[in-house]
Coordinates of C-alpha atoms and ligand atoms in Angstrom, one line a residue:
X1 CA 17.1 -17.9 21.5
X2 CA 15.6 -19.8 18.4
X3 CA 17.6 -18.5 14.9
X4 CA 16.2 -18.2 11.2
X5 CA 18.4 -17.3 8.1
X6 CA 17.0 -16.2 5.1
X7 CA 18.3 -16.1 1.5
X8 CA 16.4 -14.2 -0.9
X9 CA 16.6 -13.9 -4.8
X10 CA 14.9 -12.3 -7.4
X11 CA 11.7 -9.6 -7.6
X12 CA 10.7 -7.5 -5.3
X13 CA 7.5 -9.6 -4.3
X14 CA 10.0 -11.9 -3.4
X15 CA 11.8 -9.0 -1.4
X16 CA 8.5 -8.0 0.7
X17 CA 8.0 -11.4 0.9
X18 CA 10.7 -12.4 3.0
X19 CA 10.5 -9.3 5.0
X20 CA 6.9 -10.4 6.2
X21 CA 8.1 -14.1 6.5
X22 CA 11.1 -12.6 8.6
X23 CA 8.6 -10.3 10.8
X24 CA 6.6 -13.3 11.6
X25 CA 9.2 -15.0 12.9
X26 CA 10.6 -12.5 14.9
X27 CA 7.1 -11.7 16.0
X28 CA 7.5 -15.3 17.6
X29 CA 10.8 -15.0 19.2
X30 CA 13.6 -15.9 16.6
X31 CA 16.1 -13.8 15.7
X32 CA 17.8 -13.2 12.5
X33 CA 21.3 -14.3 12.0
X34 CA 23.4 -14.0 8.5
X35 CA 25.1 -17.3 9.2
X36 CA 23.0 -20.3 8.0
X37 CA 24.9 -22.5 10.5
X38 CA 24.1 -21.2 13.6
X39 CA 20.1 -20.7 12.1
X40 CA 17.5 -23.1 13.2
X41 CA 15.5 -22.3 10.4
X42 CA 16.8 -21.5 7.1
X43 CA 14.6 -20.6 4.6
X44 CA 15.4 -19.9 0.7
X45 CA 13.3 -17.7 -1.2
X46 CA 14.0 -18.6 -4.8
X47 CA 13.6 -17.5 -8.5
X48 CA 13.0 -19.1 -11.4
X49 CA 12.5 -16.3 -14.0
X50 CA 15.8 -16.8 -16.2
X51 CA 18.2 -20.0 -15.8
X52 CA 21.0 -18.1 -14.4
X53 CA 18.8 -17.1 -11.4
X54 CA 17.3 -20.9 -11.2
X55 CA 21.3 -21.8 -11.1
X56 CA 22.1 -19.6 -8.3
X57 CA 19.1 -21.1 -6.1
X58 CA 20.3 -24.9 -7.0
X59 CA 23.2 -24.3 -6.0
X60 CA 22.4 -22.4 -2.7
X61 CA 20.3 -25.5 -1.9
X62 CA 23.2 -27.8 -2.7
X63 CA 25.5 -26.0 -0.7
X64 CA 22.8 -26.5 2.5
X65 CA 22.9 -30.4 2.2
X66 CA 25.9 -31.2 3.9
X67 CA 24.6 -28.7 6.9
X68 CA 21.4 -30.5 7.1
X69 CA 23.1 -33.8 7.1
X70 CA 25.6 -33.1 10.1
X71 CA 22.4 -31.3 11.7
X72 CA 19.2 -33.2 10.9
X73 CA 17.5 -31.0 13.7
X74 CA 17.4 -27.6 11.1
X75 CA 14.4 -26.7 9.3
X76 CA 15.0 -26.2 5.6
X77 CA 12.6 -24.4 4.2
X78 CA 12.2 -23.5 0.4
X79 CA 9.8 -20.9 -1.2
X80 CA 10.0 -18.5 -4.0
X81 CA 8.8 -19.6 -7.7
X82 CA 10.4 -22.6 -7.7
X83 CA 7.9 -23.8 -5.2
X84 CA 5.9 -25.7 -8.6
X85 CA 2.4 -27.5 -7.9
X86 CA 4.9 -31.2 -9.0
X87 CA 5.8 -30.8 -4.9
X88 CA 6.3 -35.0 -5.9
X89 CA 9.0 -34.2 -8.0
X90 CA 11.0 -31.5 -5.9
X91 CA 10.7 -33.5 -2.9
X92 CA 12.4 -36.2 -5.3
X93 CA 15.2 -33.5 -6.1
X94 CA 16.0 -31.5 -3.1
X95 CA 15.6 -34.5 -0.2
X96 CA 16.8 -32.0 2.4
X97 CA 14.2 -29.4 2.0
X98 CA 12.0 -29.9 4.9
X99 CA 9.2 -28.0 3.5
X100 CA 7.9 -26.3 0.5
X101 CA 5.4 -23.5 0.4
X102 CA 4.4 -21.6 -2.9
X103 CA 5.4 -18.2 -3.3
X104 CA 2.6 -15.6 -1.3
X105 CA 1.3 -18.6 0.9
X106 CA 1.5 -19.2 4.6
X107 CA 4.4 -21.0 5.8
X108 CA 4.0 -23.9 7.7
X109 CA 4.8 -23.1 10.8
X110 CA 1.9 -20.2 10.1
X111 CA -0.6 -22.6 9.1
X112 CA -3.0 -21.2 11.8
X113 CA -2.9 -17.7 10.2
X114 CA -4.4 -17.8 6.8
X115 CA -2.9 -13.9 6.1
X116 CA 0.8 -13.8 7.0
X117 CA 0.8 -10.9 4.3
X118 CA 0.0 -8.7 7.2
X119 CA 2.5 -9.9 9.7
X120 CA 3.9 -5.8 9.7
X121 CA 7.9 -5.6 10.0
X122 CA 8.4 -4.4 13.4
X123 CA 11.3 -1.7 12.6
X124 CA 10.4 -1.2 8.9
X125 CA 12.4 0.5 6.5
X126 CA 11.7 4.1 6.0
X127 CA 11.0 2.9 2.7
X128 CA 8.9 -0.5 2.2
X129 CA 7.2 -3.1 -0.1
X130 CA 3.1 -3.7 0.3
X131 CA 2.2 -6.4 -2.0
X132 CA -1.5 -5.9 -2.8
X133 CA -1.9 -8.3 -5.9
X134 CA -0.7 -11.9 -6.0
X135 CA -0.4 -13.8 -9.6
X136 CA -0.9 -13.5 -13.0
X137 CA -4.0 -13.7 -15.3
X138 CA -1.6 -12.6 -18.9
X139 CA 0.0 -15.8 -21.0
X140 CA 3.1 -13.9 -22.1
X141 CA 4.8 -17.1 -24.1
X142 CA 8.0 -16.8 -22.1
X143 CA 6.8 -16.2 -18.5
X144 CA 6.9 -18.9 -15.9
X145 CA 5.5 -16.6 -13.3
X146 CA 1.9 -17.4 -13.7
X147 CA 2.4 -21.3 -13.2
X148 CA 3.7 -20.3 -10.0
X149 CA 1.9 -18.0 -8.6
X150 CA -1.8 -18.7 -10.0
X151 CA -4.3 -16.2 -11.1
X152 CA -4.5 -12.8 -9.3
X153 CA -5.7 -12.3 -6.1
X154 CA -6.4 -8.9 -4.7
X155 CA -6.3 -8.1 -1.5
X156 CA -9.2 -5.6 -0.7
X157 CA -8.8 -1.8 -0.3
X158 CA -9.7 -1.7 3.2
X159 CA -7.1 -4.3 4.3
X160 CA -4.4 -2.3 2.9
X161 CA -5.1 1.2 3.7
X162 CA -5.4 -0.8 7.5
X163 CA -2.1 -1.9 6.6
X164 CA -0.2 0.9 5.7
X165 CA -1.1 3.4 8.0
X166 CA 0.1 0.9 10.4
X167 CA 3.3 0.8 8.6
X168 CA 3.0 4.7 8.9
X169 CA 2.6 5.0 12.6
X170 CA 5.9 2.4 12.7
X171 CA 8.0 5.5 10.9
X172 CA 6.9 4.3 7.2
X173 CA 7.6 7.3 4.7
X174 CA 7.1 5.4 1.7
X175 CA 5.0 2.4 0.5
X176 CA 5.9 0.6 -3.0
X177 CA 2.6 -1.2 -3.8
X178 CA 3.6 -4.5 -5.7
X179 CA 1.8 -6.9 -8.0
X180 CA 3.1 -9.1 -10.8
X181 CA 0.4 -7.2 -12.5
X182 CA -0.3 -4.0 -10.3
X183 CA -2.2 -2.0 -12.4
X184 CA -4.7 -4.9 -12.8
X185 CA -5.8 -4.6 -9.5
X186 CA -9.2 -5.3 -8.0
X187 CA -11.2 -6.4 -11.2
X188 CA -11.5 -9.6 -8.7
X189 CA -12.8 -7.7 -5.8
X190 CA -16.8 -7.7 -5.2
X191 CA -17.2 -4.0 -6.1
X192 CA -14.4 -3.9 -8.8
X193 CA -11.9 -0.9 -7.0
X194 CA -9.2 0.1 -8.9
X195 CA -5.6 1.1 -8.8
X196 CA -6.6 4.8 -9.1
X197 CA -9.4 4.2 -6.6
X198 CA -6.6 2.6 -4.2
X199 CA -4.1 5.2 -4.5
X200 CA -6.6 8.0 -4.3
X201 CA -8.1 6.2 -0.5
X202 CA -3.8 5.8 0.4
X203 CA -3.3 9.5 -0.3
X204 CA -5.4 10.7 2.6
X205 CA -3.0 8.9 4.9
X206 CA -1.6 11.5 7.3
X207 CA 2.4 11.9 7.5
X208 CA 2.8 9.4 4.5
X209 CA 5.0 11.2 2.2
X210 CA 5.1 9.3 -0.9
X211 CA 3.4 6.4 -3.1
X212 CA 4.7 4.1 -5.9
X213 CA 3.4 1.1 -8.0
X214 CA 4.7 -1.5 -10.1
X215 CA 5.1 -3.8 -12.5
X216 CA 2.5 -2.7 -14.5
X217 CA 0.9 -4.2 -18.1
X218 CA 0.9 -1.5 -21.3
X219 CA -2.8 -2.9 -21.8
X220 CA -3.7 -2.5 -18.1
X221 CA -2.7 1.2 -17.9
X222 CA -6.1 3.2 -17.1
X223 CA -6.6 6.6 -18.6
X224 CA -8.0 7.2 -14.7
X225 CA -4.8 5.6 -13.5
X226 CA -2.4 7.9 -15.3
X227 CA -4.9 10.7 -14.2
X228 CA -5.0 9.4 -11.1
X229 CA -1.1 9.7 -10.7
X230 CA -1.1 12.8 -12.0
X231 CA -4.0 14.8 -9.4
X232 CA -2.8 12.8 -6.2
X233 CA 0.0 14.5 -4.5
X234 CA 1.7 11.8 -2.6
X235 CA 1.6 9.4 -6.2
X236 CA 5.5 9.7 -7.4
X237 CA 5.7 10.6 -11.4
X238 CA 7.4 7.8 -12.1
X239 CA 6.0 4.5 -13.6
X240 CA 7.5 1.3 -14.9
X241 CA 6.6 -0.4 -18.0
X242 CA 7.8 -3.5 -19.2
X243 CA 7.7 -3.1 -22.9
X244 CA 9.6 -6.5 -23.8
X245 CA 10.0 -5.5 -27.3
X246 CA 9.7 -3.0 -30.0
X247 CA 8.9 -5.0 -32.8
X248 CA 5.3 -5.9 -33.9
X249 CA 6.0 -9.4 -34.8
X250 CA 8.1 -10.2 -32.0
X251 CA 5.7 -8.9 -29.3
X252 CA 2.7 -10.8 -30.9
X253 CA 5.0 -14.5 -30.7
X254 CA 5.3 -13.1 -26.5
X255 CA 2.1 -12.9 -26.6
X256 CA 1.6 -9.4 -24.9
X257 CA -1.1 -7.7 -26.0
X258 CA -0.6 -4.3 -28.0
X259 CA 1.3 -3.1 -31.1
X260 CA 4.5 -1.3 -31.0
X261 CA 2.1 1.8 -31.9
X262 CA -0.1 1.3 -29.3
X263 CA 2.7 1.3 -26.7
X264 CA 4.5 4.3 -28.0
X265 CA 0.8 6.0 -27.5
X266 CA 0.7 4.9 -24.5
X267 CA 4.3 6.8 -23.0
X268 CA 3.3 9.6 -25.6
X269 CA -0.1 9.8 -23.0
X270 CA 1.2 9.4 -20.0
X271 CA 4.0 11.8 -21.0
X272 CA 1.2 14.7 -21.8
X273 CA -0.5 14.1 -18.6
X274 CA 2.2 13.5 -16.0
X275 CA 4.9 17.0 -16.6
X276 CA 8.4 15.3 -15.7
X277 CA 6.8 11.7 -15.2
X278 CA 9.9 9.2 -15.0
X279 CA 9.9 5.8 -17.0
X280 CA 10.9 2.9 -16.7
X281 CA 10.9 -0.1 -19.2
X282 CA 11.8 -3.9 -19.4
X283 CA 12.8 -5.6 -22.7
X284 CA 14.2 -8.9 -23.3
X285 CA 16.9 -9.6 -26.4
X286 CA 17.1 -12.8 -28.2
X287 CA 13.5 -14.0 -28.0
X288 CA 13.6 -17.4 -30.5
X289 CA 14.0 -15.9 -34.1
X290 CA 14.8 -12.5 -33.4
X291 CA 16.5 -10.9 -36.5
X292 CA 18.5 -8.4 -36.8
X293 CA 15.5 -6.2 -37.9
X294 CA 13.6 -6.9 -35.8
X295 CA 16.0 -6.3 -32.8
X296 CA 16.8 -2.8 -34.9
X297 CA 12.9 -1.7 -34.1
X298 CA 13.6 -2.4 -30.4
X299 CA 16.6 -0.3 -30.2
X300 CA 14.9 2.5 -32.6
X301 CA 11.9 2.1 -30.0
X302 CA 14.3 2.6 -27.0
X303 CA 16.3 5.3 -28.6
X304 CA 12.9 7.1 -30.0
X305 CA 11.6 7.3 -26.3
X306 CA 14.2 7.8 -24.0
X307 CA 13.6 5.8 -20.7
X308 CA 15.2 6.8 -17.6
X309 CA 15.9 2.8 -16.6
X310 CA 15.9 0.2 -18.7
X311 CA 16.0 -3.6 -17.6
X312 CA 17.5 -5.7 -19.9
X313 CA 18.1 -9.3 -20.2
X314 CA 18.2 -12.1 -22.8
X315 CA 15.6 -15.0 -23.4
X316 CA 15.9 -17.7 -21.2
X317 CA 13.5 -20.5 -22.3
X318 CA 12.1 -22.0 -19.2
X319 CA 10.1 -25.6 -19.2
X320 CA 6.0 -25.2 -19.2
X321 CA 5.7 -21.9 -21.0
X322 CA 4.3 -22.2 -24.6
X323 CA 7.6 -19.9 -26.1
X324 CA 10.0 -22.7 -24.7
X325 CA 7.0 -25.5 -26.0
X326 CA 6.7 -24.1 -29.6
X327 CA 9.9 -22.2 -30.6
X328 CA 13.5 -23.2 -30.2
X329 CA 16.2 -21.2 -28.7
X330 CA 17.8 -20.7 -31.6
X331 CA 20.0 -17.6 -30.8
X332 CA 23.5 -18.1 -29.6
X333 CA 24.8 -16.9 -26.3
X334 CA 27.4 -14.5 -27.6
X335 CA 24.8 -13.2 -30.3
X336 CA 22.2 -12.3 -27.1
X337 CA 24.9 -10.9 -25.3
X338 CA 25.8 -8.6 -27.9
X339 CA 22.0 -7.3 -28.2
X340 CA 22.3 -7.2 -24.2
X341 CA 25.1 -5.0 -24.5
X342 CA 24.1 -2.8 -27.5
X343 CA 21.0 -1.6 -25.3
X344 CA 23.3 -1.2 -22.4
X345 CA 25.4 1.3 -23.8
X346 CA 22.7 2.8 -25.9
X347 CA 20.6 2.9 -22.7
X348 CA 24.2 4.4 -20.7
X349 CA 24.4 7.3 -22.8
X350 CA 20.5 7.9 -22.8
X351 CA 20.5 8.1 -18.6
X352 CA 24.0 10.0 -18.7
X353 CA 22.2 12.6 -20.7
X354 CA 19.0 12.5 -18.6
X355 CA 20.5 12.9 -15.6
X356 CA 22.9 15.4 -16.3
X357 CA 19.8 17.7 -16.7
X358 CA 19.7 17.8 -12.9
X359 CA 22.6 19.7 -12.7
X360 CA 22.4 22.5 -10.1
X361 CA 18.6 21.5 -9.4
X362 CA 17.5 20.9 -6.3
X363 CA 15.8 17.5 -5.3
X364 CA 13.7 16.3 -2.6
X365 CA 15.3 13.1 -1.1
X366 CA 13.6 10.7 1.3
X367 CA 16.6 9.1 3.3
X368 CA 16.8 5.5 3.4
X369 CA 20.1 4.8 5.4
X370 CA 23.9 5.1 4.5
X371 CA 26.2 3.5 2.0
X372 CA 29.7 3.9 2.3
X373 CA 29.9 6.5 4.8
X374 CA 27.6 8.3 3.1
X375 CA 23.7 9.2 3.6
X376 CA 21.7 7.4 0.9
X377 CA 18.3 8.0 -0.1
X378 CA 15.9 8.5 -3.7
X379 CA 14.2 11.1 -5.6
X380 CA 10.1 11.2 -6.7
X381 CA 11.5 9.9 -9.8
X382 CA 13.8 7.0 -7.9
X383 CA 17.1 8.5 -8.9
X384 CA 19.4 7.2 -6.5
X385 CA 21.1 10.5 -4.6
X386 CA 24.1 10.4 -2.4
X387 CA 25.1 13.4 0.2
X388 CA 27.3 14.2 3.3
X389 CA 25.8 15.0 6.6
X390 CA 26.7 14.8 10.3
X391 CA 23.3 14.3 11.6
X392 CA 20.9 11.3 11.7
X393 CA 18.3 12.2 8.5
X394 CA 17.2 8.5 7.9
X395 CA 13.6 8.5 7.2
X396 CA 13.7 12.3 6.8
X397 CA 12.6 14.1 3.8
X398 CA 15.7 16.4 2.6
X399 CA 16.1 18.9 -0.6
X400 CA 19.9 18.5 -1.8
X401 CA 21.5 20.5 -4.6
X402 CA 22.5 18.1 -7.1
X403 CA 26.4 18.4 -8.1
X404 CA 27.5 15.5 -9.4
X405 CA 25.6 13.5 -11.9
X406 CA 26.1 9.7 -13.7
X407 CA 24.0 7.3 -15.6
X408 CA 23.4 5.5 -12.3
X409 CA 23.1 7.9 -9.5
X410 CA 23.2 11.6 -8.1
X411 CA 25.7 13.4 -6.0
X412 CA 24.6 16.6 -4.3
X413 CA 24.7 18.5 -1.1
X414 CA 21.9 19.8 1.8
X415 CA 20.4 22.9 1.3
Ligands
LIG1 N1 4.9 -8.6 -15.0 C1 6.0 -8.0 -15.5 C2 7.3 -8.7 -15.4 C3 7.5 -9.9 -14.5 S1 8.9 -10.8 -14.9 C4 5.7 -7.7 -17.0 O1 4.6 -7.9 -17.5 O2 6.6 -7.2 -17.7 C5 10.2 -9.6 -14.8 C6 11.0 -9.5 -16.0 O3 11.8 -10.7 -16.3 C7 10.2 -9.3 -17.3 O4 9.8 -8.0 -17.5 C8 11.0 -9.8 -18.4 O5 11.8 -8.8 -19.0 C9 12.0 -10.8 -17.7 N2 11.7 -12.2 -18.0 C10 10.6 -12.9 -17.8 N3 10.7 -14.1 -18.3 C11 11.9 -14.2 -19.0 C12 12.5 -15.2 -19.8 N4 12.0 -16.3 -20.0 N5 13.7 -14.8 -20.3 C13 14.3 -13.6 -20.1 N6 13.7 -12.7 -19.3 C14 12.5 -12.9 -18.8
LIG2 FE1 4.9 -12.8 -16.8 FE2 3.5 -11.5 -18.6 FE3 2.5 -12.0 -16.2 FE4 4.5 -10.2 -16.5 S1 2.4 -10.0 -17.4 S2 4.3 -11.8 -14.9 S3 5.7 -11.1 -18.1 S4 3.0 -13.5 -17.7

């Protein structure tokens, strides 16, 4: 029997990505090893978002050349956002790599199915990934996402709902819809649905339990969306958004769209209309010229509204976006790590705090698997919740006590 390997890095579109791409070929008889030596085809599913990520892929792909060498026969496969439209110059660089296919596109040995999006995992996980928006239409200065994956493309309602209540009748509790810009979706469509329209049709699934979304855009984020999340029982209160900054000056050079004020609205609105919502936020440190004052008003921001999560990482310029064009890098490494850290540990304390509100209060838990001999599984709000438990309650929907609290995860017990 035929053997693929797959390496995967970065976002979670990447992440449902290679599950479908993984599907499809187990759909036509390989099987999945963890070896890349004994695989027939290997395929790398790459990032490009920050240079440390781009790093890792490089040298992944360096690492596969002496392998593809000693065994011309393997396919080597690359896909992921550093799949650029300069194919020219990559084939130039990476002489090994068989093929290249841009991140969301077919592969080539799928060439004769123009939708390998809904190539369904055959034993999905109780919890699973449906991208339903591909690319980006914003210019954030700093972003090389939209040069790789193009403008958005929705896929229509119908086509999904299909979708997941296939992924339903397969044992699917949980569906994570995914875009790069989710809660844009379906301004492209001929009768203009939205996200609220989508998770309201998704809802009336039988026997699916619950419903997430992201990443979503502050200026994308419907009054009927919010509304939307709130009325619909199966919608989880707890959105993600990125953000970036907390300082006016900073967020017009990234090119994003609203006002410090106008975000701070924006969680102050979705906070009075979803009771207990969870957030989520992304910010990046050490954008070119960040002062001191200006990183101040992101960590007043952060400290002001009190995220549950909070992604952090420092500027990266990357080659073809305008920020990396126009402005130099002119932070040094130690100075963004120290920003990096400051909002760690300011962001620590915040979740410690947070979470140790759940204390004694019970939580309902959809199981995912086990983690160190323990049953693993996530809150409406995506804490992360471990408990003990002689049977099998994968994919089951359990309330546990919650005992033990950190700034990471829960610890609790079956009721
Ligand atoms: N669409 C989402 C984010 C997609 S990229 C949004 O609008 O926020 C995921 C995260 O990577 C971003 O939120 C940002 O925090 C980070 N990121 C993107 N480009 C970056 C860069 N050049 N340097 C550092 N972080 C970056
Ligand atoms: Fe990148 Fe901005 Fe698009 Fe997010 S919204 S993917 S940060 S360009």
């Amino acid at each position: 029997m035929p053997f693929y390997y797959i390496w995967t890095i970065g976002c979670q579109m990447n992440k449902a990505e290679s599950e479908r791409l993984g599907s499809y070929l187990e759909q036509t008889g390989y099987q999945l090893t963890g070896n890349a030596e004994q695989a027939d085809i290997i395929i790398i599913n790459s990032c490009v978002v920050r240079q440390s990520a781009e790093n890792k892929v490089v040298n992944k792909l360096a690492a596969l050349k002496a392998l593809k060498s000693n065994h011309p026969d393997k396919t080597i496969a690359l896909t992921g956002c550093l799949v650029s439209p300069a194919l020219d110059q990559l084939k130039k660089r990476f002489p090994h790599v068989d093929h290249f296919f841009q991140p969301g596109a077919p592969p080539p040995w799928a060439a004769n199915q123009d939708k390998p999006g809904i190539t369904l995992p055959q034993q999905p996980s109780p919890s699973t990934y449906v991208p339903i928006i591909q690319g980006c239409n914003n210019t954030c200065s700093y972003c090389i996402v939209p040069s790789r994956r193009g403008g958005e493309v929705s896929r229509p309602v119908t086509e999904i709902t299909g979708e997941v209540t296939e992924l339903v009748r397969r044992g699917v509790k949980e569906v994570t819809l995914l875009g790069q810009n989710v809660d844009s979706y379906g301004h492209d469509l001929p009768d203009k649905p939205d996200l609220a329209d989508l998770l309201t049709e998704l809802n009336n699934i039988d026997n699916l339990a619950r419903i997430r979304f992201l990443t979503n855009h502050p200026k994308d984020m419907s009054h009927r969306l919010i509304e939307a999340v709130a009325r619909l029982d199966k919608v989880c209160e707890q959105i993600n958004v990125p953000a970036q900054s907390g300082d006016d000056d900073i967020l017009k050079a990234m090119r994003r769209g609203y006002t410090a004020a106008q975000y701070r609205q924006l969680i102050t609105h979705i906070r009075d209309n979803i009771p207990g919502v969870a957030l989520s936020t992304d910010i990046i440190v050490g954008f070119p010229s960040e002062t001191r004052p200006q990183f101040r008003h992101t960590v007043d921001m952060l400290t002001e509204l009190r995220f549950d999560t909070v992604h952090v990482a420092a500027y990266s310029p990357r080659t073809g976006t305008i920020a990396a064009r126009d402005l130099a890098d002119n932070m040094t490494p130690e100075e963004k790590k120290e920003r990096l850290k400051e909002i760690e540990q300011l962001q620590t304390a915040i979740a410690t705090e947070l979470n140790a509100r759940l204390l004694g209060q019970t939580a309902e838990v959809l199981v995912e698997g086990r983690h160190k001999g323990k049953w693993q599984g996530r809150t409406r709000s995506d804490k992360l919740v471990f408990f003990s438990g002689d049977k099998d309650y994968r994919s089951q929907l359990v309330n546990i006590r919650i005992e033990k609290t950190s700034p990471w995860s829960l610890q609790g017990k079956i009721i």
